mmCIF file of C-alpha atoms in Angstrom:
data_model
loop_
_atom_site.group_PDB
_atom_site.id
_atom_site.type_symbol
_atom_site.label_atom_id
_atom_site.label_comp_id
_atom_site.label_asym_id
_atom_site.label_seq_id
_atom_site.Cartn_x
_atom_site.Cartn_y
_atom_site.Cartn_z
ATOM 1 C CA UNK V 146 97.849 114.197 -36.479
ATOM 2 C CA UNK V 147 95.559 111.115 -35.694
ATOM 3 C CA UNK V 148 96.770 107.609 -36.412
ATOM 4 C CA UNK V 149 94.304 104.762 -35.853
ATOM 5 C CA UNK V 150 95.517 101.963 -33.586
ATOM 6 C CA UNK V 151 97.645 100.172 -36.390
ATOM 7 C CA UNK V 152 96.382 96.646 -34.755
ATOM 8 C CA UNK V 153 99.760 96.764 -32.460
ATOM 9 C CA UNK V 154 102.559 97.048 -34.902
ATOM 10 C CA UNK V 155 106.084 96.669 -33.662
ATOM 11 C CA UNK V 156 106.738 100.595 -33.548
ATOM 12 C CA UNK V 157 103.921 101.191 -31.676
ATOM 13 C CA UNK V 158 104.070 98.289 -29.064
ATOM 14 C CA UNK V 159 104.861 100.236 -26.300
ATOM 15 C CA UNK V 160 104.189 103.636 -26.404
ATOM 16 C CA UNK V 161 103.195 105.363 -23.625
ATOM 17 C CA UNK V 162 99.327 106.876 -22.484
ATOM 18 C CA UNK V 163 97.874 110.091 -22.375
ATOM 19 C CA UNK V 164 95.496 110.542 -19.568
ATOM 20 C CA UNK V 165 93.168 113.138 -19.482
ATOM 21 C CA UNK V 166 89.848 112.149 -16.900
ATOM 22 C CA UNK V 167 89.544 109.942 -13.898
ATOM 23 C CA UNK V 168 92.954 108.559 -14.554
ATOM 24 C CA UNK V 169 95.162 111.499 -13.857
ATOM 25 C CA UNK V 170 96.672 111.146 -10.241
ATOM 26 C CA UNK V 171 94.034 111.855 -7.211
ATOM 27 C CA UNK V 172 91.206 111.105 -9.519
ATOM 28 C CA UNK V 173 88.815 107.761 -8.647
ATOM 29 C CA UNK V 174 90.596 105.428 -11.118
ATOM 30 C CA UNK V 175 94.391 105.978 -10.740
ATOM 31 C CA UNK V 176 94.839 104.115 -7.484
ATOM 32 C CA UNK V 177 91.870 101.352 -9.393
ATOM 33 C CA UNK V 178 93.734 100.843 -12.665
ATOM 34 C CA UNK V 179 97.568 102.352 -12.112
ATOM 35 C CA UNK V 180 98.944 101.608 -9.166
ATOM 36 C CA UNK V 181 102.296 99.793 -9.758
ATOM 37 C CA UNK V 182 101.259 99.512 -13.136
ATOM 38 C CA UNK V 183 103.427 102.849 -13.761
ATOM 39 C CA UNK V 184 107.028 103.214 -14.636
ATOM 40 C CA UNK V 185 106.505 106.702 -14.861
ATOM 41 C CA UNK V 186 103.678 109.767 -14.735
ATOM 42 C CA UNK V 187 104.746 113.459 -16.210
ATOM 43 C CA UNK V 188 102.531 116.513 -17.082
ATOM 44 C CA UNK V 189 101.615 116.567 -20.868
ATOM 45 C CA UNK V 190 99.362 118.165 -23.222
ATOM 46 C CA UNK V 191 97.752 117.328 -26.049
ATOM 47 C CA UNK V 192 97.250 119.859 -28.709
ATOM 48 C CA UNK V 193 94.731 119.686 -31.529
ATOM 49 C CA UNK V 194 91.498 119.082 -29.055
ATOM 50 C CA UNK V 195 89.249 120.174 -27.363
ATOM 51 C CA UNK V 196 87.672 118.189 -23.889
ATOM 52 C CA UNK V 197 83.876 118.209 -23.044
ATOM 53 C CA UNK V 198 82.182 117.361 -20.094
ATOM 54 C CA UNK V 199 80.741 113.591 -19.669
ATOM 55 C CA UNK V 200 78.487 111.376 -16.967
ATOM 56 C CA UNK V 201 81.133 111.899 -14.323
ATOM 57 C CA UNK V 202 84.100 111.413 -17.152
ATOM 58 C CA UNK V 203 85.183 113.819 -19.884
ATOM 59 C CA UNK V 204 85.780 113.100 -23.360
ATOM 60 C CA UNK V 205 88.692 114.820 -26.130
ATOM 61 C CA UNK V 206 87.616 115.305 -29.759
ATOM 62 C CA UNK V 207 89.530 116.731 -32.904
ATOM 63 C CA UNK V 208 89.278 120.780 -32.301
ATOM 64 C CA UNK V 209 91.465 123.917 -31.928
ATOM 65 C CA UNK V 210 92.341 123.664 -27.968
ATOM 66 C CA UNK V 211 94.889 121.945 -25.799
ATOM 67 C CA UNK V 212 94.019 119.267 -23.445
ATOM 68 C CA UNK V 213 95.920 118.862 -20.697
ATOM 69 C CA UNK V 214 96.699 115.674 -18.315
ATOM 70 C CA UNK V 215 99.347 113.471 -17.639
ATOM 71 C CA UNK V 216 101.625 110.990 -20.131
ATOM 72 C CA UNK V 217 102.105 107.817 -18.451
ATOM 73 C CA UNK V 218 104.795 104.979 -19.154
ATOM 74 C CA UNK V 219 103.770 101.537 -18.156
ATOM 75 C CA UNK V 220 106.042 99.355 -15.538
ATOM 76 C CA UNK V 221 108.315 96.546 -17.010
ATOM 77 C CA UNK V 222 106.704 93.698 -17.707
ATOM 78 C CA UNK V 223 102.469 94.820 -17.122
ATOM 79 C CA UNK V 224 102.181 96.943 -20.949
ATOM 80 C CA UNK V 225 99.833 94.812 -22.056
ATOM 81 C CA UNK V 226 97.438 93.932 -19.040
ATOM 82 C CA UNK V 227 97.709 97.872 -18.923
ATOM 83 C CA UNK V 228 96.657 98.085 -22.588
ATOM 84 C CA UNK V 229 93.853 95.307 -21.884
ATOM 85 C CA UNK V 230 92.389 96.878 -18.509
ATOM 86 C CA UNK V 231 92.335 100.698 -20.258
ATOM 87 C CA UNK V 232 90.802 99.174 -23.402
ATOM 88 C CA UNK V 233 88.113 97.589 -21.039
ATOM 89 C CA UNK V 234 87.877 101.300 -19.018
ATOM 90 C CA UNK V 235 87.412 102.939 -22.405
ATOM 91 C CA UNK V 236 85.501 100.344 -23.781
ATOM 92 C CA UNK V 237 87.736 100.405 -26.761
ATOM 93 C CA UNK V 238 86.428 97.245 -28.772
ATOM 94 C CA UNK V 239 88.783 97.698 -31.715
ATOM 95 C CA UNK V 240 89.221 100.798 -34.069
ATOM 96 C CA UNK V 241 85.632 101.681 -35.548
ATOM 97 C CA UNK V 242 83.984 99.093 -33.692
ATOM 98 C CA UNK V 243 80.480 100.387 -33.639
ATOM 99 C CA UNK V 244 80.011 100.061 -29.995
ATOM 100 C CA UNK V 245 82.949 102.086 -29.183
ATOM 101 C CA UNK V 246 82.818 104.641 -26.364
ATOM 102 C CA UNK V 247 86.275 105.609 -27.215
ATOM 103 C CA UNK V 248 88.572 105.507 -30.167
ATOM 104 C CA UNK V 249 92.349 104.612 -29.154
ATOM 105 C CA UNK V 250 94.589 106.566 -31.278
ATOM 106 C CA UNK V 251 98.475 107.536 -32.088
ATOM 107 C CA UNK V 252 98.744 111.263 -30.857
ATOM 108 C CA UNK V 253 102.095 113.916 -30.494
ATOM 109 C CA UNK V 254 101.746 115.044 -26.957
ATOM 110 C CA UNK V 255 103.321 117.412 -25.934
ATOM 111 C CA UNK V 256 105.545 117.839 -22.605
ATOM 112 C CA UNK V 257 105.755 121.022 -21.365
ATOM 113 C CA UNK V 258 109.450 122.078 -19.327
ATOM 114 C CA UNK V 259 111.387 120.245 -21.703
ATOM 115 C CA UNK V 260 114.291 122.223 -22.659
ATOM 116 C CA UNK V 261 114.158 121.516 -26.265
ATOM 117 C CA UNK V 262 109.756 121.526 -26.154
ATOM 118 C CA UNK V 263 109.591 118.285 -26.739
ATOM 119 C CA UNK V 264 107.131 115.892 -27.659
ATOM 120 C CA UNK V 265 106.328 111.944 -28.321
ATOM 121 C CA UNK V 266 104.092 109.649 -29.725
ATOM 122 C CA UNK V 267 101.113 108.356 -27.321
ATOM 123 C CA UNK V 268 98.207 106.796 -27.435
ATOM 124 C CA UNK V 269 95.146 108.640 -26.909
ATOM 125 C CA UNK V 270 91.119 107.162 -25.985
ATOM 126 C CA UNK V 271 89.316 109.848 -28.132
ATOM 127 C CA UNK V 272 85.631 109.923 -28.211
ATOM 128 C CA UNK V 273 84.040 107.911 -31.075
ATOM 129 C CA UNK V 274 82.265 108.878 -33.692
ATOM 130 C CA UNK V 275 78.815 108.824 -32.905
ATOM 131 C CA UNK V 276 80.118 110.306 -29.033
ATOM 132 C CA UNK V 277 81.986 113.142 -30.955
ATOM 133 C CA UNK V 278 78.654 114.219 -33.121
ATOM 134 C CA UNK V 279 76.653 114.716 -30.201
ATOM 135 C CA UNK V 280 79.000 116.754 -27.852
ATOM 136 C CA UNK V 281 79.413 118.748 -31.262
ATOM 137 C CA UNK V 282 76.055 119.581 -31.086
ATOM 138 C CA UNK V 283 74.989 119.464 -27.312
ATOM 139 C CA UNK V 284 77.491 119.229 -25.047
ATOM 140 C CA UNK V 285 79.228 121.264 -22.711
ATOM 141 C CA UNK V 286 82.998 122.476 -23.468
ATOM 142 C CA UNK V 287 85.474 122.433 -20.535
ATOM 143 C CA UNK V 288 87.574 125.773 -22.514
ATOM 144 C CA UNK V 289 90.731 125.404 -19.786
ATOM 145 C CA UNK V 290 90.550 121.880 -21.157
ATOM 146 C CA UNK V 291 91.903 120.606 -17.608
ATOM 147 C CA UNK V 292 89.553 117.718 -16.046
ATOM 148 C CA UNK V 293 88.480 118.126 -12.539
ATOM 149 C CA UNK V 294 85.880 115.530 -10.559
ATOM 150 C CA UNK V 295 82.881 117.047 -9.087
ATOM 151 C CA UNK V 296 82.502 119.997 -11.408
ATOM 152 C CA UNK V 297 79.055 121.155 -12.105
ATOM 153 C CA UNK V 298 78.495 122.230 -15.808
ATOM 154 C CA UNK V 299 79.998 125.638 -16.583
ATOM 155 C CA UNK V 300 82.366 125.299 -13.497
#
C-alpha cells in the first residue's frame, strides 16, 4: 500500500527510510549524505515493486517484485536536515509537484530475519509519474531488484 507524504503529520514525523540506489552503504552517496546522520542501517525489502535501471541511479515503481536495500533510522536530533538533504537528492518538491524526479511515499518494508517477519512503515522516493510511464515503456528492469554501481544494462 502507497500513502502520499501526508504533509508531515504527527504519526509519520519520524519514520524511518528505505534506501534502495546510491545510498545503500559502499555506494557514492552514503558517506555524502549519511554519515553520522544514522542511528541505525538494517537490510530491508520492499515488496510490491519493481527497480529499473537509471543515469547512474535506479528508480522503484508500483509492480509485482521485491526491491531490496537497506531501512535506515535517522540519529537523534538531525531527522529533519535528513528529510531536507534526501528531499533535495530526490528532488522531491512536494507530493505531485510536476517537476518531481521522485515521489516520497509511506511504504510496509519488510525486514527479513525477524523472528516474527516483521515489517514497518517507511518512507519510500518512488519514481514520479511521468518517470514511471517511460521506464514502463522503455526502460531496462533490474529482475534481482538489488542495485549495484557500475552495472552495464542487462548485467
Amino acid at each position: 500500500m502507497t500513502t502520499p507524504d501526508p504533509g508531515g503529520g504527527p504519526a509519520d514525523a519520524e519514520l524511518p527510510f528505505f534506501v534502495y540506489g546510491t545510498l545503500l552503504p559502499g555506494e557514492p552517496n552514503h558517506d555524502l549524505f549519511l554519515r553520522g546522520r544514522t542511528a541505525g542501517e538494517r537490510p530491508a525489502v520492499l515488496p510490491r515493486a519493481l527497480l529499473y535501471d537509471g543515469p547512474g541511479y535506479p528508480y522503484a515503481i508500483e509492480g509485482h517484485g521485491r526491491v531490496h536495500g537497506t531501512l535506515l533510522v535517522a540519529a537523534p536530533g538531525v531527522y529533519g536536515e535528513l528529510l531536507g538533504l534526501l528531499d533535495h537528492l530526490e528532488e522531491f518538491l512536494g507530493p505531485g509537484h510536476p517537476r518531481n524526479l521522485y515521489e516520497r511515499v509511506v511504504r510496509e518494508v519488510e525486514l527479513p530475519g525477524t523472528a516474527d517477519g516483521g515489517s514497518v512503515r517507511a518512507w519510500v522516493y518512488l519514481a514520479a509519474t511521468a518517470v514511471t510511464r517511460s521506464l514502463r515503456t522503455g526502460g531496462v528492469l533490474i529482475p534481482e531488484g538489488r542495485w549495484t554501481t557500475g552495472r552495464g544494462p542487462g548485467d
